[in-house]
XYZ file of C-alpha atoms in Angstrom:
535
model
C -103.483 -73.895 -0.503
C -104.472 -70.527 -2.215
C -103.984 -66.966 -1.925
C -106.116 -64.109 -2.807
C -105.089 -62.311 -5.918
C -106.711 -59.489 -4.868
C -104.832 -58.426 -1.558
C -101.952 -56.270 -1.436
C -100.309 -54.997 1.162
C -100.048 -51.418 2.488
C -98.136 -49.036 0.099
C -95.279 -48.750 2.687
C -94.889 -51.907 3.485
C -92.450 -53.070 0.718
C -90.129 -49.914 0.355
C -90.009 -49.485 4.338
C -88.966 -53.491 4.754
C -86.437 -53.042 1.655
C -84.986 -49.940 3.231
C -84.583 -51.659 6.292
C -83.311 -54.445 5.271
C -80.750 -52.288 3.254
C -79.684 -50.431 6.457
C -79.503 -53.850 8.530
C -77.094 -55.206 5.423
C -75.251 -52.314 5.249
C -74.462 -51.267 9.016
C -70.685 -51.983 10.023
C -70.255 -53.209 6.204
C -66.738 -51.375 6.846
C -65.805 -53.180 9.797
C -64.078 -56.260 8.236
C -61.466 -56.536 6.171
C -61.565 -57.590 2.620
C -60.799 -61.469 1.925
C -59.570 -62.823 -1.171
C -62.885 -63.453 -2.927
C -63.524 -59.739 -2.810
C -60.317 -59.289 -3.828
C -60.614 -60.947 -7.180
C -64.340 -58.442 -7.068
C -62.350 -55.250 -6.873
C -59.044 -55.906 -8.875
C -61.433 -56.594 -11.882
C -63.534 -53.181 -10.851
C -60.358 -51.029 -11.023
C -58.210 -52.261 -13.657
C -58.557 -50.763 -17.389
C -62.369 -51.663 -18.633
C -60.101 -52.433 -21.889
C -58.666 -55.527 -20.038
C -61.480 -56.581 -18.292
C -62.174 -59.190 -21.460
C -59.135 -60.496 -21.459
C -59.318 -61.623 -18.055
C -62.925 -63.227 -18.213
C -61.652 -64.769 -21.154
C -59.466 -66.433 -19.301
C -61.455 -66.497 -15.971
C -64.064 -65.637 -13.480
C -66.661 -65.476 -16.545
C -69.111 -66.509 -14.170
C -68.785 -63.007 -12.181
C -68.683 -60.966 -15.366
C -71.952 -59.066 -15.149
C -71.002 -58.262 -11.979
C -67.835 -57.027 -12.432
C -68.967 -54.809 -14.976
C -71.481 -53.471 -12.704
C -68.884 -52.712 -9.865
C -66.675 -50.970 -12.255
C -68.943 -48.412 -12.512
C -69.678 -48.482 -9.060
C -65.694 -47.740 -7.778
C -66.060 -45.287 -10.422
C -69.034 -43.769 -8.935
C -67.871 -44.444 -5.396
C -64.353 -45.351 -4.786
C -63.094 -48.692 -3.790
C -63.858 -48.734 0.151
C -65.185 -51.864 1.590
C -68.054 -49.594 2.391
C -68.634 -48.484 -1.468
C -67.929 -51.830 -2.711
C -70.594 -53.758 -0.223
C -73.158 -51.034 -0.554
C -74.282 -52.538 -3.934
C -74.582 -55.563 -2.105
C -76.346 -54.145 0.794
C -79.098 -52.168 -1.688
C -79.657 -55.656 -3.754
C -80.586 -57.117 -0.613
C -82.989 -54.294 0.029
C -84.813 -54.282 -3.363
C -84.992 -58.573 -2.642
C -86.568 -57.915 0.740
C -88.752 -55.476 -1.029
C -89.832 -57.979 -3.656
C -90.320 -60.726 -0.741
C -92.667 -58.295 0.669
C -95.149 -58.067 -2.573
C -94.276 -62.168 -3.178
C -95.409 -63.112 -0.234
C -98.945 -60.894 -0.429
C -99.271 -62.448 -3.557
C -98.892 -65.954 -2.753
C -100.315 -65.522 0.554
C -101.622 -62.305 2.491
C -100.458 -59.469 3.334
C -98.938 -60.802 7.455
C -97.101 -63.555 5.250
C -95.319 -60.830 3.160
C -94.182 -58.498 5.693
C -93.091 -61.096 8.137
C -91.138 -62.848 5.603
C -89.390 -59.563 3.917
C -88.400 -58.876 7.773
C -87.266 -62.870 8.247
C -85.071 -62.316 4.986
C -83.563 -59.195 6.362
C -82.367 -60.801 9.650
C -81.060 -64.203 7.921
C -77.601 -64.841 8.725
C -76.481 -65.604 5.466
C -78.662 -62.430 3.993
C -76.571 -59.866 6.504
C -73.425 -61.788 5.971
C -73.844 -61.379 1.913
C -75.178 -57.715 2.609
C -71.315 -56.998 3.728
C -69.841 -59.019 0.327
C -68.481 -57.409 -2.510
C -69.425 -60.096 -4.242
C -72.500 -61.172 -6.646
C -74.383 -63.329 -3.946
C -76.693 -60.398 -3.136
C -77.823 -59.543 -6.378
C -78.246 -63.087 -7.872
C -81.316 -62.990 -4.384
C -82.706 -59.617 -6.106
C -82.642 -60.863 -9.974
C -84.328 -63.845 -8.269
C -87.042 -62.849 -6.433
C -88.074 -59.964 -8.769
C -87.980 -62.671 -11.753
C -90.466 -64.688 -9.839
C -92.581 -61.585 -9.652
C -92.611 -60.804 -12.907
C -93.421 -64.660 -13.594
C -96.702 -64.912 -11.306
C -97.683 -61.763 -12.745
C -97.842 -63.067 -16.485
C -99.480 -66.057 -14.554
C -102.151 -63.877 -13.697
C -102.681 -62.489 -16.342
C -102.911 -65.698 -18.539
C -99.894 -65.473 -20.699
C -101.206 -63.578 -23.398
C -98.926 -60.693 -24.039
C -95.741 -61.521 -26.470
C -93.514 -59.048 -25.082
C -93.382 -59.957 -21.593
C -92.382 -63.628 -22.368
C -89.699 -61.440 -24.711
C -89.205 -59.453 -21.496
C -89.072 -62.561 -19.207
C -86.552 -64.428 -21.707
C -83.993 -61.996 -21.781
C -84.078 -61.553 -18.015
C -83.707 -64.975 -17.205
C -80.613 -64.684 -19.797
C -79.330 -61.522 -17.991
C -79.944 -63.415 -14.453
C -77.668 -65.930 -15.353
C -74.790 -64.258 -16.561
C -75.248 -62.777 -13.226
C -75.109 -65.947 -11.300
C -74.883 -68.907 -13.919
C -77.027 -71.257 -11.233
C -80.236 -68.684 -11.303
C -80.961 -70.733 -14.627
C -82.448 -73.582 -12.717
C -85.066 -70.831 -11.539
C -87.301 -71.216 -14.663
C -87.910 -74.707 -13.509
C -89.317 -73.204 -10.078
C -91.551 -70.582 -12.529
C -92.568 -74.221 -13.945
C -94.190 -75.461 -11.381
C -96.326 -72.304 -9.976
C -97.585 -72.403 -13.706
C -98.302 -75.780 -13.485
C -100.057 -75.927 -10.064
C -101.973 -71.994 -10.415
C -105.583 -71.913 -9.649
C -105.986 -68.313 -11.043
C -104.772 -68.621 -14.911
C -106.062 -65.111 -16.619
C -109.154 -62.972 -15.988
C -111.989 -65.332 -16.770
C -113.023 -67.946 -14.278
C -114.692 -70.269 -16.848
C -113.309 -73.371 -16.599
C -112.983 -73.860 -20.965
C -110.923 -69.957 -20.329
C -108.698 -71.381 -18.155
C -107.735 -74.380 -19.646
C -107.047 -72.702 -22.844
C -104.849 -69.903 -20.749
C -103.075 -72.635 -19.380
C -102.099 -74.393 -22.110
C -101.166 -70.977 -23.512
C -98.879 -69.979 -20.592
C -97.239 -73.284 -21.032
C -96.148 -72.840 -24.484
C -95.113 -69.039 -23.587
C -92.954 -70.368 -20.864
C -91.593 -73.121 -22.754
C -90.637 -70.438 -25.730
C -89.398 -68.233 -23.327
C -87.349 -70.469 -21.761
C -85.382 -72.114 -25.008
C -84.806 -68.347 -25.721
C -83.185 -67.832 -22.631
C -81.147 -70.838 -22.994
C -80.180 -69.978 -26.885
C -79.295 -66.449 -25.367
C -76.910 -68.294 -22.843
C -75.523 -70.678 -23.966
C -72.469 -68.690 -25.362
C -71.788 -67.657 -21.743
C -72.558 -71.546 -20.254
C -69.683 -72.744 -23.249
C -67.163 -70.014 -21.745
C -68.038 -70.725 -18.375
C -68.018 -74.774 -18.471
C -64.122 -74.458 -20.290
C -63.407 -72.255 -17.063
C -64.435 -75.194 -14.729
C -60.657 -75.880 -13.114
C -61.835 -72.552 -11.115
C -63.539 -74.308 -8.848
C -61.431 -77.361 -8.469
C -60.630 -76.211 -5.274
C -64.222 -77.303 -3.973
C -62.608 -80.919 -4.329
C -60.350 -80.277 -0.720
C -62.953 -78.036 0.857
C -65.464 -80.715 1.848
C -68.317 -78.270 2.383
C -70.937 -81.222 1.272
C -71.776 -81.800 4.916
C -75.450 -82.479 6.527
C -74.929 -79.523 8.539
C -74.041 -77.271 5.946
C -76.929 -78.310 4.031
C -79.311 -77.917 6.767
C -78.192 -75.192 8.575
C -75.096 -73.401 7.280
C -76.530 -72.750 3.372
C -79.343 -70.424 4.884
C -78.610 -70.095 8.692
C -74.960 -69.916 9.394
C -75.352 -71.511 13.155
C -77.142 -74.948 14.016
C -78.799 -72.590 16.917
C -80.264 -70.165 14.832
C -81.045 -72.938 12.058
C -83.086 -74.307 15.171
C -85.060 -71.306 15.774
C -86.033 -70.757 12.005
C -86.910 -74.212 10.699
C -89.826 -74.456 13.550
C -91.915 -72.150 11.429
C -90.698 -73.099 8.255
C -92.221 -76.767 8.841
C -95.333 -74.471 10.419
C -95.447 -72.759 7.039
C -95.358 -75.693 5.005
C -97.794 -77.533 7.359
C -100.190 -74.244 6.875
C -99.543 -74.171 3.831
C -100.450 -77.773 2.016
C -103.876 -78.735 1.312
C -104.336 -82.091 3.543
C -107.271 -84.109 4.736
C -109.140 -82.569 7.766
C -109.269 -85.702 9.602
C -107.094 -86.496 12.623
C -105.174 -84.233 14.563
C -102.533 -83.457 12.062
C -105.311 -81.992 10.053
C -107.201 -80.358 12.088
C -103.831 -78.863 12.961
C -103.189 -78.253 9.028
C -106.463 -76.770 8.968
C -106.130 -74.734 11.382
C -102.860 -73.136 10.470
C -104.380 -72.804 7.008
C -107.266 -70.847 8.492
C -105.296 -68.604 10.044
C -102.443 -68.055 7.284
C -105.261 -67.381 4.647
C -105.547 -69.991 3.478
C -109.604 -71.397 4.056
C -111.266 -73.172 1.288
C -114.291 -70.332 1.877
C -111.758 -67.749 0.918
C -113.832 -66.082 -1.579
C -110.787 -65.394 -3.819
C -109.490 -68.796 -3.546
C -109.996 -70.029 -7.252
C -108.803 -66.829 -8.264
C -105.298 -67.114 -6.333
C -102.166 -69.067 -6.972
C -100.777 -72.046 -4.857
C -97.656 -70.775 -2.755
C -96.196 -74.124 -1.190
C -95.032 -76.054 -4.602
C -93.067 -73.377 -6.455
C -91.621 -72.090 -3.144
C -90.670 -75.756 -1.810
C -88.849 -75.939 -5.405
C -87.885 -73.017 -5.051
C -85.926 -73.662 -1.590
C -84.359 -77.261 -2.541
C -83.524 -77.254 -5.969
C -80.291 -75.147 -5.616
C -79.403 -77.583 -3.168
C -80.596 -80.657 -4.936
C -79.026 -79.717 -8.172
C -75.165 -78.971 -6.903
C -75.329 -82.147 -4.499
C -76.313 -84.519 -7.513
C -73.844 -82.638 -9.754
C -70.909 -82.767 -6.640
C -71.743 -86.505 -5.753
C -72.478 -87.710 -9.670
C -69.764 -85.245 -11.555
C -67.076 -82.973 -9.526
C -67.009 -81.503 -6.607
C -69.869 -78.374 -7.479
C -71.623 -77.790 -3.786
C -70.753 -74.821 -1.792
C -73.183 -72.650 0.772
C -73.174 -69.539 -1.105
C -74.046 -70.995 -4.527
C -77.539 -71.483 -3.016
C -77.818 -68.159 -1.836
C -81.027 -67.330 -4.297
C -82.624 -69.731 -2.865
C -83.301 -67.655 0.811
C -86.131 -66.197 -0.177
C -88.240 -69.147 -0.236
C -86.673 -70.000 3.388
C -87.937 -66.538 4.312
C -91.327 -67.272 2.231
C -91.503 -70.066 4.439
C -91.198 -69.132 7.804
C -93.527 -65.446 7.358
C -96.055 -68.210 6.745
C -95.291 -69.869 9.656
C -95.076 -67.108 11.928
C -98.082 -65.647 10.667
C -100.188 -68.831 10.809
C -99.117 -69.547 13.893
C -99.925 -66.280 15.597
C -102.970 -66.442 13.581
C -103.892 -70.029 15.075
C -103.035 -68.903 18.855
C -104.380 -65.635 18.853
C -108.435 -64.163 19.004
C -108.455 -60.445 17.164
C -106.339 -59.346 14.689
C -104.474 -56.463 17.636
C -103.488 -59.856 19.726
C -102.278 -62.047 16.489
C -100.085 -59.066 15.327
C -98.574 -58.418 18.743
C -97.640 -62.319 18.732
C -95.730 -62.125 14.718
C -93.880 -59.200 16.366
C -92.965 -61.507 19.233
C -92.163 -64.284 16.529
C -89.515 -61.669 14.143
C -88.570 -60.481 17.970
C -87.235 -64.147 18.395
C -86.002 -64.213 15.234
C -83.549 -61.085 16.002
C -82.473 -61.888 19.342
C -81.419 -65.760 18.083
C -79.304 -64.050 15.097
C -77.754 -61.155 17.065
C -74.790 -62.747 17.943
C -73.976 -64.220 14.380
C -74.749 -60.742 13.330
C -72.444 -58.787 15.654
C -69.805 -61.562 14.594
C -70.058 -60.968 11.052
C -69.081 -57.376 11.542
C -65.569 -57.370 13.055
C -62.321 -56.953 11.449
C -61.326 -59.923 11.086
C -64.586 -61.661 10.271
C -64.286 -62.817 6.437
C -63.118 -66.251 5.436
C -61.725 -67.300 9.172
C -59.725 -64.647 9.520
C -59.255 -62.228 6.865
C -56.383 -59.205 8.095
C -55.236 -57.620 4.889
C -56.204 -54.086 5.872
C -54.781 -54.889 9.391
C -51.570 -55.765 7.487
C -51.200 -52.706 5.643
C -52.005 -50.412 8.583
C -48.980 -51.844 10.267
C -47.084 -50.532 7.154
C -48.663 -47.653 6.676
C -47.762 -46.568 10.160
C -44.045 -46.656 9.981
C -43.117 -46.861 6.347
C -41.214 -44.054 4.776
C -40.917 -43.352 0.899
C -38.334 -45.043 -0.893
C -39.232 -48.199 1.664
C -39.503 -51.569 -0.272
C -42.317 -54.227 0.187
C -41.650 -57.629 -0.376
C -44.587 -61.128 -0.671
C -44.217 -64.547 0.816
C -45.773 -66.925 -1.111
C -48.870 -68.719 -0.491
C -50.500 -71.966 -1.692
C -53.733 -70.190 -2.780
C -54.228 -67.074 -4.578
C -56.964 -65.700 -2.379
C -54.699 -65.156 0.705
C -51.976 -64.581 -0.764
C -49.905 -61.533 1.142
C -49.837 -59.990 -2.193
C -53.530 -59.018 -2.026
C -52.793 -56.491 0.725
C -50.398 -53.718 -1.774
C -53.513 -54.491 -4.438
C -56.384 -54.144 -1.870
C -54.930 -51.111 -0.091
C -52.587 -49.983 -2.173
C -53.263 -46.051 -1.214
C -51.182 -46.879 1.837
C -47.923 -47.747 -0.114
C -47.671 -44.749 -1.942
C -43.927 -43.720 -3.141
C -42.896 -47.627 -1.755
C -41.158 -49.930 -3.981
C -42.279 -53.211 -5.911
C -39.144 -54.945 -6.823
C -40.885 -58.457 -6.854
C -43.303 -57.311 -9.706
C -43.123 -59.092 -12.915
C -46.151 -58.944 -14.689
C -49.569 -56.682 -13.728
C -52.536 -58.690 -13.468
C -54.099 -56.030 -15.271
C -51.646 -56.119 -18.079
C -51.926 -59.979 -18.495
C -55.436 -62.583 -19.285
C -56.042 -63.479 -15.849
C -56.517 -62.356 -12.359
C -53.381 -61.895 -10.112
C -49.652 -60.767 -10.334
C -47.045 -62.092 -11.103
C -43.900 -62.246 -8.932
C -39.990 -63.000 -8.683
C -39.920 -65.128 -5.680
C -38.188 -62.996 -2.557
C -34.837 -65.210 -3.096
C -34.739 -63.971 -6.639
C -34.603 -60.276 -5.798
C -32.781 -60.146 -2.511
C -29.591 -59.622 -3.711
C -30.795 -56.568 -5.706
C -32.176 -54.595 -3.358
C -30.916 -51.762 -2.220
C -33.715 -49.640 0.009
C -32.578 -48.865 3.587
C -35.615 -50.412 4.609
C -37.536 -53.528 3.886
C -41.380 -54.753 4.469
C -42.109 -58.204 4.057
C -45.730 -59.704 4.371
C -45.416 -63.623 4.838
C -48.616 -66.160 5.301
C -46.504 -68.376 7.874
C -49.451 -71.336 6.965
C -47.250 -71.179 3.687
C -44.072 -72.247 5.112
C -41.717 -69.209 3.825
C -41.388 -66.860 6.311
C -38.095 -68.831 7.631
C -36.659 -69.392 4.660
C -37.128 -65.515 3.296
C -35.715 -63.810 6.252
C -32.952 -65.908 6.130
C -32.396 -64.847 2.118
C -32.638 -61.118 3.753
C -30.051 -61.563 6.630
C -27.699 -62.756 3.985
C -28.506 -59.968 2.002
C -27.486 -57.703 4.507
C -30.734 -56.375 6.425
C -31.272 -57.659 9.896
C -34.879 -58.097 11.262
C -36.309 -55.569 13.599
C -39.708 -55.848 14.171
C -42.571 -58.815 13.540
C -45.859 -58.241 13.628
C -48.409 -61.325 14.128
C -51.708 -61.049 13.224
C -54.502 -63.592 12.753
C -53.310 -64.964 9.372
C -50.420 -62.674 8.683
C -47.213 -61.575 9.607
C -45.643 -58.424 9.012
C -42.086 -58.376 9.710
C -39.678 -55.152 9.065
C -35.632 -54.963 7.750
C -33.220 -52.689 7.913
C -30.224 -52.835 6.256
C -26.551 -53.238 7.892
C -23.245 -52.939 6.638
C -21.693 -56.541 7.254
C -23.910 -58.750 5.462
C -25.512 -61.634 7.692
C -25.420 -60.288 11.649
C-alpha cells in the first residue's frame, strides 16, 4: 500500500475541518458540571504558581505540563467550565487539522478529509473536547509529532536540527501525557516500512537514506529518553495515584473494543465496518480469489494501485497506523495483567487518530469501489460521515447535560442550591467521602464565587498551602459544638455513609434540619439553629 507524496489537499481543507471540529468539541462544553478529575485540573490552575511544585512534587506529576498551561489559561480566561474546556476543545481542532494533512500524506486527499471529519464526530474525541483535562492535547502533540516524523522521512533524514527538533518534542509530549513515549516506536515502523526515503529514487540513495534515518531516529530517540527520564523517576515514585485502577475493573473486552475509542457498542458497530474496509484497502495482498480482488479493488479506489505513478515515491500508511491504533492498548493491558493494575479508556486517547485514519480510508475506498465518477463517489463519503453523525448523535447530546461527567457529576447543581438561599455570615459544612474526587468538598473549591462572605469552620489546612492536592478538614463532629452561625449548610455524599450520623451531631448541637435537597450524587441539606438543643 502507498500513497503519493505529491498530493495535498485543498488549502481549506485542514483549517476548515480543525475549526469544525473545534466548534463540534466545544458546543454545550458549559452544560455539565465539573467532576473531580477536573477538579484536581483547576485547583492546580488557580492556586499560587509558587506552590504549584510543591504539589507535583508530591503528586499529579504526570499532569504537570498541563497544569502549567491552564494556569495561564484561568489567567487569561477565568475558571468557567467553558474557559477551562476551550483549551481542550482547540487541541482537538489543531489534531483534526493535522489528521487532515496525515491522512493526504499517507493516502489521498478523500482519506484525509473524511478521517479529520470521522475524528471530529468520535465519541470519545467530543467527550474529551468538554474535559479540562490533558486527554485532548496529548491527541494534538500526537498527531502533529507524526507529521513532523513522515516529513523528515521524506526528506531522508539528513538535517541535524530537526532530529534536535523531533527529540525535544517527543520529550515535551511526554511530560504532557507520560504514555505518548511509546509513539516513537509507531515513528519506527513508518521508517522502517517507507517506500519514499529522500529525494533520489536510486535504489544505492535510498538505502544509504535509510540507514541514515535509522540512526537519526535512534539518536533522537535516546535523547528524548535522557531528556525524560527525570520526569519518568518522579512520576514512577508517584505510582500509588493510580492504585485506584486496582477496584475499577475497566480491563473489559468491551471497553477495549468499543468504549476506548467509541463510547457505545452501537456506535463501535457502525465505525469498525470501515475501519476493517480501511485496513482491507489498505494492505498489499495477493490478487487472487475473491478476498483479493476485493483488496484490490478497495485499494484501487482508496489510491492505492500499484500503477500509481507516485507509488515508489510515497510512504506505506497501514503499518505505522495499525501500531499506531493498538499499541496504547497493547502496552497498558500487558503492563495491567503482568505488573499493576495500569489500563484505563482515556490513557489511550492518542491513539484515535489512527481509528479515524482508519475508517476515512474505509469510507473513501468504499465509496470509491461502489461508485463510477468522482461527483457520485463523493456524494456516497458524505453519505458514509452522514452515518457516522446520525449513529453518534445521541452519545453526543448525552455528553452535554448537567449531570453528564463521571455518572453523575452535580457539584455546580450543589452550590446553586446554596447560592440561592444562603445569606452572609451562613456556615458550610463537608461530609466525608471515601474518594477525593467526589468528595462534597470540591463544590466550595470548584464554585467557590457562590460562597462569598460564608464561613469555613471545618478548614484545617489549604491545599494550596500544603504538598499535595486537596484540603484538609476537622471532621463535622469535631466542629459542631463550636459553631455558632444562625444558619448551617451541609453537603453530604450519602454513598459515604455520614449524612445520618452528621445531622444527628447538628441536632445535638442545637440546629434542627429544615430543608434537604437530593440530587443525583449529592445532598444538600440546610440548619437553623434553636434555642433548646436537640428538638
Amino acid at each position: 500500500m502507498t500513497v503519493s507524496a505529491a498530493r495535498t489537499p485543498p488549502r481549506w481543507a485542514a483549517p476548515a475541518i480543525g475549526v469544525f471540529a473545534a466548534l463540534v468539541g466545544f458546543w454545550g462544553s458549559w452544560i455539565p458540571s465539573y467532576w473531580g478529575d477536573e477538579a484536581a485540573s483547576l485547583m492546580s490552575a488557580v492556586r499560587p504558581l509558587s506552590s504549584l511544585p510543591a504539589e507535583l512534587l508530591h503528586v499529579d506529576a504526570v499532569h504537570g505540563a498541563y497544569y502549567l498551561l491552564l494556569h495561564a489559561w484561568v489567567d487569561l480566561l477565568g475558571p468557567s467550565e467553558a474557559a477551562t474546556r476551550s483549551l481542550s476543545a482547540i487541541a482537538i481542532g489543531i489534531a483534526a487539522a493535522g489528521i487532515v494533512l496525515l491522512g493526504a500524506r499517507w493516502w489521498k486527499p478523500s482519506v484525509g478529509v473524511a478521517a479529520g471529519i470521522v475524528f471530529a464526530l468520535l465519541p470519545r474525541t467530543t467527550d474529551l473536547a468538554v474535559e479540562a483535562r490533558s486527554y485532548a492535547l496529548s491527541i494534538a502533540a500526537a498527531v502533529w509529532l507524526t507529521l513532523w516524523i513522515s516529513s523528515i522521512i521524506r526528506r531522508g533524514g539528513a538535517r541535524r536540527w530537526e532530529w534536535v527538533g523531533y527529540a525535544v518534542a517527543t520529550a515535551a509530549s511526554g511530560a504532557l501525557f507520560l504514555y505518548l513515549l511509546f509513539l516513537p516506536a509507531v515513528h519506527l515502523v513508518a521508517a522502517l516500512t517507507a517506500t519514499r526515503v529522500g529525494a533520489d529514487p536510486a535504489p544505492a540513495a535510498i538505502g544509504a537514506a535509510r540507514t541514515r534515518l535509522l540512526r537519526g531516529w535512534l539518536r533522537a530517540t535516546v535523547g528524548a529518553a535522557v531528556l525524560s527520564l527525570p520526569f519518568v523517576v518522579v512520576t514512577l515514585a508517584q505510582k500509588d495515584q493510580v492504585a485506584f485502577l486496582a477496584n475499577r475493573g475497566y480491563l473489559t473486552l468491551q471497553n477495549v473494543l468499543a468504549t476506548q475509542w467509541f463510547s457505545t457498542p452501537g456506535t463501535a458497530i457502525v465505525l469498525w465496518t470501515p475501519i476493517l474496509i480501511g485496513a482491507i484497502a489498505s494492505l498489499s495482498v495477493g490478487r487472487r480469489g475473491p478476498l483479493g480482488r476485493l483488496a484490490a479493488g478497495l485499494g484501487a479506489a482508496a489510491g492505492t494501485r500499484e500503477s500509481d505513478p507516485h507509488a515508489s515515491r510515497s510512504v506505506p500508511a497501514f503499518w505505522p497506523t495499525l501500531v499506531w491504533l493498538l499499541l496504547p492498548t497493547l502496552a497498558l493491558v500487558l503492563l495491567d495483567v503482568a505488573i499493576a493494575p495500569t489500563y484505563n479508556m482515556r490513557y489511550t486517547a492518542y491513539s484515535l487518530p489512527a481509528a479515524a485514519l482508519l475508517a476515512g480510508a474505509g469510507i473513501a475506498a468504499l465509496s470509491g469501489w461502489i461508485a463510477r465518477g468522482p461527483g457520485a463517489s463523493a456524494s456516497l463519503v458524505v453519505c458514509g460521515l452522514l452515518a457516522v453523525a446520525v449513529s453518534v448523535a445521541p452519545h453526543y447530546a448525552s455528553q452535554r447535560t448537567e449531570f453528564a461527567k463521571d455518572g453523575g457529576a452535580d457539584f455546580r447543581a450543589a452550590a446553586d442550591v446554596i447560592a440561592a438561599d444562603a445569606e452572609p455570615g451562613d456556615a458550610l459544612l463537608f461530609g466525608e467521602s471515601v474518594r477525593p474526587s467526589r468528595n462534597p468538598r470540591l463544590v466550595y473549591r470548584l464554585y467557590q464565587d457562590r460562597f462569598t462572605d460564608m464561613a469555613d469552620p471545618q478548614l484545617r489546612i489549604a491545599y494550596d498551602r500544603k504538598a499535595g492536592l486537596w484540603d484538609t478538614l476537622a471532621p463535622v463532629s469535631e466542629v459542631a459544638s463550636e459553631l455558632t452561625a444562625q444558619r448551617i449548610w451541609l453537603i453530604e455524599r450519602p454513598a459515604a455513609g455520614h449524612t445520618a450520623a452528621d445531622t444527628l451531631t447538628l441536632m445535638d448541637a442545637g440546629y434542627r434540619l429544615v430543608q434537604r435537597t437530593t440530587l443525583p450524587r449529592t445532598e444538600v441539606l440546610q440548619f437553623e439553629k434553636t434555642t433548646g438543643g436537640n428538638p
